[in-house]
């Protein structure tokens, strides 16, 4: 068999581990051939690809990023791809395509599958918000990076009597904020799933200070936002080019708390450090398993499916099911954390 | 309510996170009182305990070890404890006991429960071999430490043309070897679940060298052993006191490979570094959730049960069920790894 | 002897290691007594202190922050302290005071010494900008944290074709930017010591992209600034309270590069994570040595001095000399780095 | 100019950083050409080399090991090399050779230099025992790895009442043991520089236990040994092949302490993890500076010299001077540590 593989969408620790695993399993386990398309679907459309043998994936297991590159593709070109899918598969002589990507990629993969390309998807998102799988690789690394930052911030906040607002990734789902907040022992957590009252945050901090505590750490998902009327949440500031720029929730909440509490409040915006670098052991194992099972699914002819973790097992679920709705933090999980506003 | 908590058995990163979580949930969520028994069941029998308030658990979330101490107890004294369980509970005025421990502790807990003490257990083992739960805290930390070691060893092996044999924990189950071997990209893995032929290891290494590779890393669980007749596996060497000492499988396999391959083979025995130190974010979250749910179970009166992870949920399972059989690495999981001998 | 110790100024990994070392050496080596003043000079003035025995410093070696707390003090109160210094020493019955702090603290210490208090200072700054010592503890930790961030950012930049601007600490001296930029392999470094031409940064990035490279990482000290006329560097933006806020150089440079290059450029502001958390091994050793030598100096009666690293030796230098001028990055050191603009 | 570079001797984190720096500085700064000999002096003698351009060293800064490989060479062949040195230089058309290596390599380099090859050496040893330089790269990484292990062992020892004996590298000099012991807060340190009395170790542990402490950690250099008569230190045990094998000091001391104290004492032998893997930020900076200065020395024609750190400066010292005597831990430095036996 000849299998194509590509990575699309934002960066995510574990992408290389999947690529390596696909190549290892396909070549060693089945005697297949594997080619890698460069820069995601762009490489598929433009015919940029290269053969991947064992040497090509040697030493990449622990490396962040993706050796195949990734690029966003306009929706129009993707539709184009879907239309010519079967033709493309034939053109490259591939018997199956394994796209590794997030929600957009999986939707595109489904379109390709519907259009006749034999596709097996591998889900990827550091946000952990794909509902068909218990976990996605990259998430554990993001939580680990955020937790290490909170660990460091706690000691410095403690010594210097201030409030720290840590903004972590998570535009639509607050998993990273929830788990890094729990792991780091943040005193409050703000999630996109539940608009927060600034007043509640203020009260929590004041209550802590009144108990003699000298600091507070608040972990905020980038997609968290105040309840209506709770805080003046105007959309932007004017930067040096006269462009209106949005100051994220971390910056805004810190300014708001400083104003209301009369105490130093400092924002820390973790940003892209959460999505780069060497993956954790957990993510490497999950990514490796996903790659292995994707190749097995190809050989069983289970197309239009993607890999998913369910409990301790990796199983296959229909792509159609995978992308219907976002997996958001349920109320139950919020209860388990210290204090989700 | 008044709740007692204790930690028993070997060390495990996350113990403090459970203690902290029990105290936080009980005090803040329910207005309970919590006391901590020192050095495991010994403190229970000898009446060594202290009250645990929020200050007592401040700053311990990320710390390894257990602030309550732990000690092994002779079987006889445990039976004694079971017999006087109800009495003890009354004596200390506790409405429930939350023992945190491994297989032995959970068995003891069941005895206490049968004898009338209101018990809710929390399972703990870095080996991940308790069958009633998908995962135990401490395991992810152990795998992470072992993976970091393999990462380091691979670069040094690569530059200097040698074979490295890494011995990791796991006496009866090979989970740490399996996952750290996969995460570290070990070229071969030996598990207690499957006696290995030394000949197969030798062949793998020779095959690698014949392909121009200059090194190999083999990850061995401490409980792995050669198939009968595969290797002279005499039980001991004589140390400086004339005592017979057992050289572990890591040392033996390295010596054997050096002899058979005529190449340098070095053992690295990771030992106790795998079970100490700050827990990973994953383990802190799981430990925190276990503590939270144990307190909830106490308030629902669900005694004789223990916390367990099933998929993404923490649920309660009967202690009786928990300890009936060891969770060992199944054949399916072995297939997913590079090469399990 | 009875020795007082205090920590003042901003947080710095290694403060606890100094405190622990002072206590160990004084108690074990000399049979002294040690008291710790709380919240820096404030504790000295207000009489807030506690005895420090071996148990009080047990387990703090690897912990970030300071168990004694730290607080900024208004200049007025410090002068007050200086005036009553001898009296204060007598009041607390201390034979010597060991203040651990940065430039401000050392200046204050000098005032106290001049006013008759027997003082031995220990220098502290993550910025490494005190000229009398080769290195200060805290610096290595800050560089390590910044380097790990750059490592992570490089893989994500590489996969997604963008420019990353990492802002690290260093208001007046660029040591952290220089060393983390070198260690992380940043493609350009901007230092406070040398105003940069934005045009040069733009050219470097364009030249990289023209060579087929897909990303660039620029490491900027918070105190770096563009040469006059090089970039519109207006002082502020208007935030939600109508307050003018300064967007730091990281944010500004990223916006500027995005505008000029027509490519995504993202700022990452590391902030306080650089000054909290567990110190590196290097910093723990240096801090421990400083504490040890401070106690020895006290016993030799060398007052008005501070500890300093010179080559591999820890020696004593006059406080007067220590704070005369800032240690800035010399041109020689800039040459050794890839490309300092 | 055409410059040859090679790495020889044991692995050491930072080797790749030197290679990269040599290539960057030579190509970008001087327009030179660089070739890399494979597997140390072997590649030089056998004519195995490859050109090194910017792409060849891309992404290796943070990687452990050496992309050029390394191999030990018999003394005889080295003499052969020295004799044909000038000829070899001419044969490869190189104007200078930069060998990166430890004591043996530097001695060989001196022979080559004496024989007429234009050589600039770069010293390398994780042991930090080369007297002409304040520090060598690789040492900080080794100390960091050992310190992290001690950190982890302390929590597990504390919870379970045992003695831990950590054996770290250092055959002839105890720098790693000294600094990781200080950084990790080990309760005792044994160095090759000073034969220890087992009795003293026993007393220290007993004294700790009598003060209510529940554990002790002892950090032992692999080259440390008991004073004569202090402990039965027979040379070997008999392994499965009837070969006499030497159990290192870590294993022996743990057995001895267990016997004498009647308490569990566990050895942890860190081994090769100390010399592999990604270098610390400190080591990357030092290695990069060494590479840069080696190229500059080549262009100034300063042959027969090697790079050295003196205070904060990198300078050049004669190879002859560099290898005359081992830098051992002086008594002064022992005093600064808790308790060197």
PDB file of C-alpha atoms in Angstrom, chain D residues 124-266:
ATOM      1  CA  UNK D 124      35.485  19.361  27.253  1.00  0.00           C
ATOM      2  CA  UNK D 125      34.709  17.353  30.361  1.00  0.00           C
ATOM      3  CA  UNK D 126      31.632  16.953  32.470  1.00  0.00           C
ATOM      4  CA  UNK D 127      34.011  16.389  35.405  1.00  0.00           C
ATOM      5  CA  UNK D 128      35.233  20.013  35.366  1.00  0.00           C
ATOM      6  CA  UNK D 129      38.745  18.823  36.216  1.00  0.00           C
ATOM      7  CA  UNK D 130      40.840  20.691  33.657  1.00  0.00           C
ATOM      8  CA  UNK D 131      42.924  23.157  35.604  1.00  0.00           C
ATOM      9  CA  UNK D 132      43.484  25.834  32.978  1.00  0.00           C
ATOM     10  CA  UNK D 133      39.808  26.830  32.782  1.00  0.00           C
ATOM     11  CA  UNK D 134      37.397  27.945  35.504  1.00  0.00           C
ATOM     12  CA  UNK D 135      34.681  25.736  34.071  1.00  0.00           C
ATOM     13  CA  UNK D 136      34.040  23.348  31.227  1.00  0.00           C
ATOM     14  CA  UNK D 137      30.715  22.954  29.412  1.00  0.00           C
ATOM     15  CA  UNK D 138      28.853  19.757  30.232  1.00  0.00           C
ATOM     16  CA  UNK D 139      29.591  20.123  33.925  1.00  0.00           C
ATOM     17  CA  UNK D 140      26.577  22.330  34.631  1.00  0.00           C
ATOM     18  CA  UNK D 141      24.294  19.839  32.861  1.00  0.00           C
ATOM     19  CA  UNK D 142      25.717  16.915  34.834  1.00  0.00           C
ATOM     20  CA  UNK D 143      25.257  18.814  38.108  1.00  0.00           C
ATOM     21  CA  UNK D 144      21.711  19.740  37.100  1.00  0.00           C
ATOM     22  CA  UNK D 145      20.737  16.142  36.314  1.00  0.00           C
ATOM     23  CA  UNK D 146      22.273  14.916  39.574  1.00  0.00           C
ATOM     24  CA  UNK D 147      20.570  17.672  41.572  1.00  0.00           C
ATOM     25  CA  UNK D 148      17.165  16.847  40.111  1.00  0.00           C
ATOM     26  CA  UNK D 149      17.707  13.229  41.118  1.00  0.00           C
ATOM     27  CA  UNK D 150      18.658  14.211  44.677  1.00  0.00           C
ATOM     28  CA  UNK D 151      15.591  16.485  44.856  1.00  0.00           C
ATOM     29  CA  UNK D 152      13.398  13.537  43.940  1.00  0.00           C
ATOM     30  CA  UNK D 153      15.165  11.138  46.288  1.00  0.00           C
ATOM     31  CA  UNK D 154      14.861  13.461  49.263  1.00  0.00           C
ATOM     32  CA  UNK D 155      11.078  13.438  49.264  1.00  0.00           C
ATOM     33  CA  UNK D 156      10.887   9.704  48.951  1.00  0.00           C
ATOM     34  CA  UNK D 157      13.546   9.133  51.617  1.00  0.00           C
ATOM     35  CA  UNK D 158      11.769  11.555  53.939  1.00  0.00           C
ATOM     36  CA  UNK D 159       8.452   9.731  53.700  1.00  0.00           C
ATOM     37  CA  UNK D 160       9.893   6.300  54.177  1.00  0.00           C
ATOM     38  CA  UNK D 161      12.684   6.603  56.673  1.00  0.00           C
ATOM     39  CA  UNK D 162      15.663   5.433  54.799  1.00  0.00           C
ATOM     40  CA  UNK D 163      19.177   6.293  53.782  1.00  0.00           C
ATOM     41  CA  UNK D 164      19.870   7.026  50.142  1.00  0.00           C
ATOM     42  CA  UNK D 165      23.329   6.802  48.619  1.00  0.00           C
ATOM     43  CA  UNK D 166      23.544   8.612  45.296  1.00  0.00           C
ATOM     44  CA  UNK D 167      26.580   7.851  43.177  1.00  0.00           C
ATOM     45  CA  UNK D 168      27.459  10.551  40.667  1.00  0.00           C
ATOM     46  CA  UNK D 169      30.243  10.802  38.102  1.00  0.00           C
ATOM     47  CA  UNK D 170      33.769  11.951  38.922  1.00  0.00           C
ATOM     48  CA  UNK D 171      36.553   9.402  38.883  1.00  0.00           C
ATOM     49  CA  UNK D 172      39.472  11.620  39.865  1.00  0.00           C
ATOM     50  CA  UNK D 173      37.820  14.882  40.889  1.00  0.00           C
ATOM     51  CA  UNK D 174      34.675  15.346  42.936  1.00  0.00           C
ATOM     52  CA  UNK D 175      33.229  18.517  41.430  1.00  0.00           C
ATOM     53  CA  UNK D 176      29.916  16.965  40.399  1.00  0.00           C
ATOM     54  CA  UNK D 177      29.456  15.381  43.820  1.00  0.00           C
ATOM     55  CA  UNK D 178      30.399  18.621  45.570  1.00  0.00           C
ATOM     56  CA  UNK D 179      28.079  20.887  43.629  1.00  0.00           C
ATOM     57  CA  UNK D 180      25.117  18.533  43.221  1.00  0.00           C
ATOM     58  CA  UNK D 181      25.472  17.618  46.879  1.00  0.00           C
ATOM     59  CA  UNK D 182      25.350  21.306  47.840  1.00  0.00           C
ATOM     60  CA  UNK D 183      22.533  22.113  45.407  1.00  0.00           C
ATOM     61  CA  UNK D 184      20.488  19.090  46.424  1.00  0.00           C
ATOM     62  CA  UNK D 185      21.122  19.592  50.111  1.00  0.00           C
ATOM     63  CA  UNK D 186      22.723  16.175  50.614  1.00  0.00           C
ATOM     64  CA  UNK D 187      23.590  15.523  54.235  1.00  0.00           C
ATOM     65  CA  UNK D 188      26.993  14.139  53.429  1.00  0.00           C
ATOM     66  CA  UNK D 189      29.386  14.144  50.487  1.00  0.00           C
ATOM     67  CA  UNK D 190      32.243  11.745  49.674  1.00  0.00           C
ATOM     68  CA  UNK D 191      34.925  12.898  47.236  1.00  0.00           C
ATOM     69  CA  UNK D 192      37.895  11.215  45.541  1.00  0.00           C
ATOM     70  CA  UNK D 193      40.055  14.001  46.993  1.00  0.00           C
ATOM     71  CA  UNK D 194      39.634  12.769  50.554  1.00  0.00           C
ATOM     72  CA  UNK D 195      39.346   9.116  51.659  1.00  0.00           C
ATOM     73  CA  UNK D 196      36.407   8.886  54.052  1.00  0.00           C
ATOM     74  CA  UNK D 197      35.877   7.024  57.303  1.00  0.00           C
ATOM     75  CA  UNK D 198      32.687   4.976  57.064  1.00  0.00           C
ATOM     76  CA  UNK D 199      32.375   5.532  60.783  1.00  0.00           C
ATOM     77  CA  UNK D 200      31.900   9.265  60.196  1.00  0.00           C
ATOM     78  CA  UNK D 201      29.074   8.639  57.766  1.00  0.00           C
ATOM     79  CA  UNK D 202      27.445   6.269  60.234  1.00  0.00           C
ATOM     80  CA  UNK D 203      27.733   8.851  62.999  1.00  0.00           C
ATOM     81  CA  UNK D 204      26.215  11.620  60.907  1.00  0.00           C
ATOM     82  CA  UNK D 205      23.210   9.457  60.035  1.00  0.00           C
ATOM     83  CA  UNK D 206      22.737   8.310  63.613  1.00  0.00           C
ATOM     84  CA  UNK D 207      22.974  11.864  64.837  1.00  0.00           C
ATOM     85  CA  UNK D 208      20.293  12.931  62.351  1.00  0.00           C
ATOM     86  CA  UNK D 209      17.982  10.102  63.359  1.00  0.00           C
ATOM     87  CA  UNK D 210      18.532  10.929  67.012  1.00  0.00           C
ATOM     88  CA  UNK D 211      17.380  14.490  66.286  1.00  0.00           C
ATOM     89  CA  UNK D 212      14.096  13.069  64.976  1.00  0.00           C
ATOM     90  CA  UNK D 213      15.025  13.306  61.300  1.00  0.00           C
ATOM     91  CA  UNK D 214      13.824  10.327  59.369  1.00  0.00           C
ATOM     92  CA  UNK D 215      16.193  10.097  56.454  1.00  0.00           C
ATOM     93  CA  UNK D 216      19.597  10.977  55.089  1.00  0.00           C
ATOM     94  CA  UNK D 217      20.967  11.436  51.598  1.00  0.00           C
ATOM     95  CA  UNK D 218      24.636  10.883  50.869  1.00  0.00           C
ATOM     96  CA  UNK D 219      26.177  11.994  47.611  1.00  0.00           C
ATOM     97  CA  UNK D 220      29.196   9.963  46.539  1.00  0.00           C
ATOM     98  CA  UNK D 221      31.550  10.538  43.627  1.00  0.00           C
ATOM     99  CA  UNK D 222      32.233   7.303  41.743  1.00  0.00           C
ATOM    100  CA  UNK D 223      35.920   7.804  42.481  1.00  0.00           C
ATOM    101  CA  UNK D 224      35.463   8.262  46.243  1.00  0.00           C
ATOM    102  CA  UNK D 225      36.877   5.528  48.438  1.00  0.00           C
ATOM    103  CA  UNK D 226      37.047   4.671  52.115  1.00  0.00           C
ATOM    104  CA  UNK D 227      40.163   5.387  54.138  1.00  0.00           C
ATOM    105  CA  UNK D 228      42.330   2.354  54.629  1.00  0.00           C
ATOM    106  CA  UNK D 229      40.958   0.056  57.254  1.00  0.00           C
ATOM    107  CA  UNK D 230      37.669   1.924  57.374  1.00  0.00           C
ATOM    108  CA  UNK D 231      35.651  -0.613  55.418  1.00  0.00           C
ATOM    109  CA  UNK D 232      36.273  -3.981  53.866  1.00  0.00           C
ATOM    110  CA  UNK D 233      36.689  -2.900  50.311  1.00  0.00           C
ATOM    111  CA  UNK D 234      37.400  -6.102  48.459  1.00  0.00           C
ATOM    112  CA  UNK D 235      37.591  -5.636  44.770  1.00  0.00           C
ATOM    113  CA  UNK D 236      34.895  -7.768  43.281  1.00  0.00           C
ATOM    114  CA  UNK D 237      31.938 -10.073  43.168  1.00  0.00           C
ATOM    115  CA  UNK D 238      31.533 -13.022  40.833  1.00  0.00           C
ATOM    116  CA  UNK D 239      28.932 -12.555  38.117  1.00  0.00           C
ATOM    117  CA  UNK D 240      27.001 -15.061  36.032  1.00  0.00           C
ATOM    118  CA  UNK D 241      29.905 -15.693  33.700  1.00  0.00           C
ATOM    119  CA  UNK D 242      32.331 -16.313  36.536  1.00  0.00           C
ATOM    120  CA  UNK D 243      33.907 -12.931  35.800  1.00  0.00           C
ATOM    121  CA  UNK D 244      34.911 -10.864  38.763  1.00  0.00           C
ATOM    122  CA  UNK D 245      32.931  -7.648  38.684  1.00  0.00           C
ATOM    123  CA  UNK D 246      33.515  -4.508  40.631  1.00  0.00           C
ATOM    124  CA  UNK D 247      30.515  -3.192  42.521  1.00  0.00           C
ATOM    125  CA  UNK D 248      30.944   0.565  42.608  1.00  0.00           C
ATOM    126  CA  UNK D 249      31.286   2.605  45.770  1.00  0.00           C
ATOM    127  CA  UNK D 250      27.584   3.540  45.740  1.00  0.00           C
ATOM    128  CA  UNK D 251      26.471  -0.079  45.990  1.00  0.00           C
ATOM    129  CA  UNK D 252      29.142  -0.918  48.544  1.00  0.00           C
ATOM    130  CA  UNK D 253      28.540   2.031  50.801  1.00  0.00           C
ATOM    131  CA  UNK D 254      24.781   1.412  50.831  1.00  0.00           C
ATOM    132  CA  UNK D 255      25.335  -2.228  51.803  1.00  0.00           C
ATOM    133  CA  UNK D 256      27.815  -1.186  54.470  1.00  0.00           C
ATOM    134  CA  UNK D 257      25.471   1.417  55.963  1.00  0.00           C
ATOM    135  CA  UNK D 258      22.530  -0.972  55.962  1.00  0.00           C
ATOM    136  CA  UNK D 259      24.677  -3.499  57.825  1.00  0.00           C
ATOM    137  CA  UNK D 260      25.972  -1.018  60.380  1.00  0.00           C
ATOM    138  CA  UNK D 261      22.848   1.071  60.891  1.00  0.00           C
ATOM    139  CA  UNK D 262      20.259  -1.653  60.756  1.00  0.00           C
ATOM    140  CA  UNK D 263      18.171   0.613  58.527  1.00  0.00           C
ATOM    141  CA  UNK D 264      17.240   0.420  54.873  1.00  0.00           C
ATOM    142  CA  UNK D 265      19.927   2.034  52.720  1.00  0.00           C
ATOM    143  CA  UNK D 266      19.432   2.212  48.973  1.00  0.00           C
TER     144      UNK D 266
END
